[in-house]
């Protein structure tokens, strides 16, 4: 009887009870795939952005999300849905210390090269392949490498801020070297070529060419010079401002490109008389009077000058087409050849970093031969020899 009673006890079910997950939920969909859901730190219940082939895959995904929350690395997936175009425009607007020319450049790069591809795209949908394809298309379309590098750097900077704002988890701009500019080598004029331009250019612009070369000044720094900035007795020119063209605003006085741009540059005595004659004949009266002006005593505009004056002067001088800015490059190269140190070049150029100054420390064949000649003299003096080669120690022993 007892045995019969024992046999009538219900058997234990072989099916395991469903165990409730400590974090998140997984359910099987009618399609046979699995959906994962979880409650974020903000209290909002969210599904995974994709379904999973197996329950295990869904559980692994939830484990990773939980780890992000515990490590304070979780990012609200809805936050990154703001369009790149809107975020980029705000990014530029929120940087009050940007210089007017920089704002103009960023606006152009955004409008011309970034917005057509990324403008309407949510930040969290911009992935590495999108950036690679965008960059390749620009290069294939003939956009210069310098412009592409600038656009890439801007894109990377904007998305880096999006990472800091916890709108996206990582920056998709990860192309090694894509932000480096590889500008073609600028031409360097000889002193004789500079004076060929001076001899044929309109008289009121002779001093402009000379000061642009031998003081290594930028166009905007030259056109912004006032009488009080030039001390010909001391042989110096003081850079306090620049005059630049801003779209929609015309010519505007602004501070130099950087804090280092405010500087005093020594000028060679060779051009002093020419500068004195220029101030007497062409500069506007008064301490605040502009040194370089057009025939109507108005400020110089780069585009008009290049078209009406500069192009003709190059043709008359029998020189190829070069930019006025190449005079600055020539001056920097001459200063380096004269023995200026990197710090001295930085001071003349108005740069706060050594990067640009290092470009002018490259050696020319002539400079190399001069160094070799001086080394030869130094070594001969130390050895007390003349033209004969000293015998090697092993040759003396023989």
XYZ file of C-alpha atoms in Angstrom:
398
model
C 0.000 0.000 0.000
C 2.759 2.315 0.940
C 4.476 1.512 -2.334
C 1.295 2.337 -4.242
C 1.064 5.663 -2.476
C 4.647 6.437 -3.334
C 4.030 5.603 -6.957
C 1.070 8.000 -7.112
C 3.170 11.055 -6.099
C 3.403 13.516 -8.939
C 6.711 13.481 -10.726
C 8.942 16.534 -10.719
C 8.685 18.462 -13.975
C 11.801 18.393 -16.155
C 11.068 21.931 -17.462
C 13.067 24.717 -15.805
C 11.175 27.729 -14.536
C 11.896 30.976 -16.343
C 14.322 33.028 -14.286
C 13.628 36.738 -14.223
C 16.634 38.782 -15.290
C 18.107 41.198 -12.789
C 18.590 43.790 -15.575
C 16.538 44.127 -18.727
C 14.184 41.718 -20.453
C 14.400 39.369 -23.423
C 11.451 38.079 -25.384
C 11.052 35.941 -28.454
C 9.322 37.594 -31.397
C 6.917 35.832 -33.813
C 9.724 35.958 -36.379
C 11.829 33.693 -34.176
C 14.362 36.449 -33.353
C 14.836 37.919 -29.886
C 14.266 41.429 -28.623
C 16.095 42.997 -25.668
C 14.725 45.906 -23.617
C 16.041 47.776 -20.611
C 15.296 50.791 -18.450
C 17.919 53.534 -18.750
C 19.193 55.734 -15.916
C 16.664 58.339 -17.024
C 13.806 55.935 -16.342
C 12.889 55.502 -20.014
C 12.270 51.939 -21.226
C 14.248 51.329 -24.421
C 14.542 48.464 -26.895
C 17.869 47.453 -28.408
C 18.424 49.099 -31.811
C 18.438 45.659 -33.442
C 17.019 42.171 -32.799
C 19.158 39.096 -32.147
C 19.369 35.632 -33.660
C 19.594 33.917 -30.262
C 18.540 34.611 -26.716
C 22.161 34.408 -25.622
C 23.118 37.193 -28.020
C 20.378 39.398 -26.589
C 21.494 38.682 -23.011
C 25.124 39.508 -23.850
C 24.022 42.837 -25.302
C 22.075 43.642 -22.108
C 25.120 42.739 -20.008
C 27.197 45.266 -21.953
C 24.557 47.979 -21.527
C 24.406 47.315 -17.786
C 28.192 47.605 -17.570
C 28.061 50.963 -19.348
C 25.488 52.226 -16.854
C 27.469 50.989 -13.843
C 30.682 52.557 -15.212
C 28.882 55.838 -15.962
C 29.659 55.404 -19.665
C 26.091 55.022 -20.886
C 24.986 57.502 -23.530
C 21.361 58.344 -24.199
C 20.777 56.960 -27.721
C 18.149 59.645 -28.340
C 20.576 62.507 -27.571
C 22.613 61.887 -30.705
C 19.661 62.264 -33.024
C 20.309 65.974 -33.508
C 21.357 66.703 -37.080
C 25.005 67.382 -37.769
C 24.170 70.617 -39.590
C 22.312 72.084 -36.604
C 24.953 70.953 -34.120
C 27.823 72.258 -36.295
C 26.207 75.698 -36.687
C 25.755 75.912 -32.909
C 29.339 74.682 -32.423
C 30.701 77.635 -34.404
C 28.332 80.094 -32.724
C 29.378 78.934 -29.234
C 33.036 79.857 -29.799
C 33.181 83.608 -29.129
C 36.971 83.845 -29.354
C 37.168 82.726 -32.963
C 38.636 85.358 -35.241
C 36.372 86.792 -37.987
C 38.436 85.189 -40.746
C 38.273 81.813 -38.944
C 34.504 82.064 -38.611
C 34.297 82.851 -42.314
C 36.496 79.850 -43.159
C 34.496 77.459 -40.948
C 31.235 78.692 -42.439
C 32.548 78.110 -45.952
C 33.862 74.596 -45.162
C 30.593 73.662 -43.468
C 28.423 75.006 -46.268
C 30.527 73.804 -49.203
C 32.075 70.518 -48.087
C 30.413 69.153 -44.919
C 26.714 69.975 -45.112
C 26.034 68.327 -48.508
C 27.012 64.949 -47.019
C 26.400 65.233 -43.271
C 24.040 68.205 -42.880
C 20.787 66.271 -42.349
C 22.392 63.155 -40.871
C 21.946 62.539 -37.101
C 25.202 62.666 -35.180
C 24.857 59.110 -33.927
C 24.479 57.770 -37.470
C 27.824 59.129 -38.747
C 30.177 56.151 -38.795
C 33.784 55.562 -39.855
C 32.906 54.317 -43.381
C 30.815 57.460 -44.015
C 33.806 59.678 -43.194
C 36.164 57.632 -45.378
C 33.804 57.718 -48.365
C 33.157 61.466 -47.909
C 36.875 62.274 -47.880
C 37.610 60.085 -50.917
C 34.788 61.706 -52.895
C 36.140 65.191 -52.223
C 39.595 64.183 -53.421
C 38.145 62.376 -56.458
C 36.146 65.514 -57.323
C 39.347 67.533 -57.495
C 39.118 69.407 -54.182
C 42.654 70.314 -53.121
C 44.353 68.242 -50.435
C 44.807 71.364 -48.326
C 41.069 72.165 -48.381
C 40.128 68.536 -47.681
C 42.501 68.505 -44.710
C 40.923 71.678 -43.330
C 37.407 70.261 -43.768
C 38.420 66.997 -42.112
C 39.928 68.819 -39.123
C 36.740 70.832 -38.707
C 34.581 67.685 -38.889
C 36.805 65.948 -36.348
C 36.743 68.914 -33.961
C 32.938 69.158 -34.080
C 32.465 65.450 -33.459
C 35.042 65.492 -30.652
C 32.860 68.035 -28.890
C 29.853 65.781 -29.507
C 31.745 63.031 -27.669
C 32.453 65.428 -24.777
C 28.764 66.394 -24.743
C 27.904 62.670 -24.460
C 25.901 62.743 -27.673
C 27.999 60.032 -29.339
C 30.273 57.401 -27.857
C 33.291 57.750 -30.149
C 34.571 60.035 -32.883
C 34.314 58.372 -36.322
C 37.121 60.561 -37.729
C 39.956 58.073 -37.405
C 41.864 58.378 -40.686
C 45.543 58.654 -39.884
C 47.130 61.783 -41.336
C 43.902 63.034 -42.942
C 44.081 66.359 -41.116
C 47.640 67.146 -42.126
C 48.107 69.749 -44.835
C 50.698 69.054 -47.481
C 50.946 72.406 -49.187
C 53.158 72.664 -52.259
C 56.474 74.400 -51.671
C 56.100 78.150 -52.105
C 58.468 79.842 -54.545
C 61.379 81.812 -53.103
C 62.490 84.912 -54.972
C 66.055 86.129 -55.096
C 66.834 89.633 -53.883
C 67.456 90.603 -57.506
C 63.986 89.332 -58.498
C 62.370 91.328 -55.690
C 64.037 94.474 -56.985
C 62.958 93.673 -60.528
C 59.380 93.918 -59.258
C 60.191 97.102 -57.333
C 61.659 98.704 -60.457
C 58.546 98.140 -62.603
C 55.639 98.390 -60.153
C 53.728 101.640 -59.702
C 55.817 103.982 -57.499
C 53.273 104.086 -54.668
C 53.659 100.321 -54.186
C 57.479 100.046 -54.210
C 57.721 100.307 -50.418
C 54.864 97.835 -50.020
C 56.892 95.185 -51.851
C 60.075 95.963 -49.935
C 58.477 95.962 -46.487
C 56.447 92.847 -47.294
C 59.697 91.066 -48.155
C 62.276 92.356 -45.686
C 59.938 92.599 -42.676
C 58.053 89.369 -43.531
C 54.651 90.988 -43.036
C 51.304 89.590 -44.124
C 49.089 91.517 -46.538
C 46.588 92.520 -43.847
C 49.394 93.620 -41.523
C 50.887 95.822 -44.255
C 47.608 97.459 -45.247
C 46.738 98.063 -41.583
C 49.963 99.936 -40.817
C 49.656 103.531 -39.623
C 52.312 106.248 -39.503
C 52.857 105.779 -35.753
C 53.782 102.121 -36.340
C 56.903 102.928 -38.347
C 60.031 104.199 -36.555
C 62.642 104.717 -39.241
C 65.165 106.217 -36.821
C 65.124 102.990 -34.818
C 64.665 100.888 -37.932
C 61.545 99.102 -36.693
C 57.938 98.499 -37.693
C 55.324 97.691 -35.055
C 52.465 95.331 -35.910
C 49.382 96.153 -33.814
C 46.487 95.319 -36.130
C 45.511 93.959 -39.531
C 43.017 95.100 -42.141
C 41.083 92.194 -43.634
C 38.109 91.680 -45.926
C 35.131 90.014 -44.203
C 32.212 88.795 -46.307
C 29.220 91.021 -45.668
C 31.230 93.536 -43.620
C 33.868 94.843 -46.018
C 37.303 95.896 -44.754
C 37.628 95.542 -40.986
C 40.463 96.303 -38.551
C 41.130 93.318 -36.293
C 43.894 92.113 -34.017
C 46.667 90.042 -35.629
C 46.108 86.308 -36.116
C 47.463 85.444 -32.648
C 48.910 87.094 -29.535
C 52.379 86.541 -31.007
C 51.236 88.489 -34.073
C 51.564 91.738 -32.115
C 55.274 92.350 -32.499
C 58.037 94.772 -33.413
C 60.150 93.802 -36.406
C 63.595 95.216 -37.196
C 64.021 96.228 -40.829
C 67.277 96.430 -42.804
C 68.774 99.868 -43.439
C 68.751 99.035 -47.160
C 65.068 99.992 -47.483
C 64.968 102.946 -45.058
C 65.368 105.676 -47.680
C 62.666 104.115 -49.851
C 60.284 104.045 -46.871
C 61.028 107.678 -46.020
C 60.272 108.745 -49.590
C 57.057 106.701 -49.593
C 55.749 108.263 -46.378
C 56.518 111.726 -47.711
C 54.778 111.150 -51.055
C 51.966 108.676 -50.429
C 51.056 108.042 -46.748
C 47.912 109.615 -45.257
C 48.609 112.500 -42.866
C 48.437 112.110 -39.089
C 49.681 109.464 -36.666
C 46.659 107.287 -37.508
C 47.067 107.787 -41.242
C 47.466 104.608 -43.281
C 50.913 104.120 -44.770
C 49.737 102.162 -47.813
C 46.687 103.398 -49.713
C 45.355 103.502 -53.243
C 45.311 106.517 -55.600
C 42.135 107.765 -53.885
C 43.791 107.523 -50.431
C 41.447 104.666 -49.593
C 42.594 101.384 -47.999
C 44.020 98.722 -50.287
C 41.912 95.727 -51.267
C 43.772 92.523 -52.031
C 41.629 91.454 -54.995
C 41.837 94.847 -56.730
C 45.573 95.108 -56.118
C 46.264 91.621 -57.479
C 44.227 92.196 -60.610
C 45.206 95.790 -61.407
C 48.770 96.111 -60.059
C 50.434 92.863 -59.060
C 49.743 90.822 -62.204
C 51.051 93.626 -64.432
C 54.197 94.082 -62.327
C 55.049 90.374 -62.586
C 54.554 90.459 -66.337
C 56.689 93.585 -66.728
C 59.395 92.038 -64.532
C 59.395 88.864 -66.616
C 58.506 86.682 -63.617
C 56.058 83.759 -63.436
C 52.746 84.069 -61.629
C 53.378 84.123 -57.888
C 51.323 85.326 -54.934
C 52.080 88.537 -53.070
C 52.238 86.360 -49.937
C 55.321 84.685 -51.439
C 57.233 87.862 -50.585
C 56.717 87.018 -46.909
C 57.960 83.496 -47.578
C 60.985 84.946 -49.341
C 61.712 87.244 -46.403
C 61.485 84.376 -43.932
C 63.857 82.306 -46.040
C 66.338 85.175 -46.307
C 66.213 85.678 -42.535
C 66.888 81.979 -41.961
C 69.782 82.070 -44.449
C 71.188 85.091 -42.585
C 71.440 82.904 -39.488
C 68.221 83.717 -37.595
C 67.458 81.145 -34.909
C 64.081 79.449 -34.635
C 63.056 81.810 -31.819
C 64.144 84.819 -33.854
C 62.181 83.582 -36.861
C 59.112 83.039 -34.694
C 59.383 86.625 -33.426
C 59.701 88.074 -36.948
C 56.904 85.923 -38.353
C 54.501 86.448 -35.457
C 54.092 82.756 -34.632
C 53.761 81.241 -31.168
C 54.736 77.703 -32.219
C 57.968 76.427 -33.724
C 56.214 74.456 -36.488
C 56.153 77.231 -39.086
C 59.611 78.525 -38.201
C 61.098 75.066 -38.665
C 60.000 75.111 -42.301
C 62.557 77.827 -42.978
C 65.425 75.932 -41.424
C 65.765 73.752 -44.510
C 69.216 73.860 -46.078
C 69.974 75.098 -49.568
C 72.960 73.856 -51.565
C 74.608 77.239 -51.232
C 74.082 77.283 -47.470
C 75.393 73.708 -47.178
C 78.589 74.662 -49.032
C 79.013 77.703 -46.802
C 78.669 75.540 -43.691
C 81.140 73.016 -45.135
C 83.601 75.814 -45.919
C 83.405 77.179 -42.388
C 83.796 73.671 -40.933
C 86.850 73.186 -43.103
C 88.383 76.439 -41.836
C 87.557 75.538 -38.231
C 89.062 72.071 -38.502
C 92.213 73.303 -40.275
C 92.721 75.958 -37.641
C 92.365 73.441 -34.818
C 94.761 70.997 -36.504
C 97.238 73.593 -37.607
C 97.241 72.258 -41.168
C 97.045 73.976 -44.507
C 96.193 72.142 -47.691
C 97.686 68.739 -46.957
C 95.603 65.926 -45.523
C 96.711 64.569 -42.162
C 97.787 60.949 -42.262
C 95.615 58.437 -40.456
C 97.114 56.862 -37.299
C 97.610 53.487 -39.004
C 99.368 55.142 -41.945
C 101.749 56.916 -39.547
C 102.594 53.593 -37.912
C 103.574 52.105 -41.280
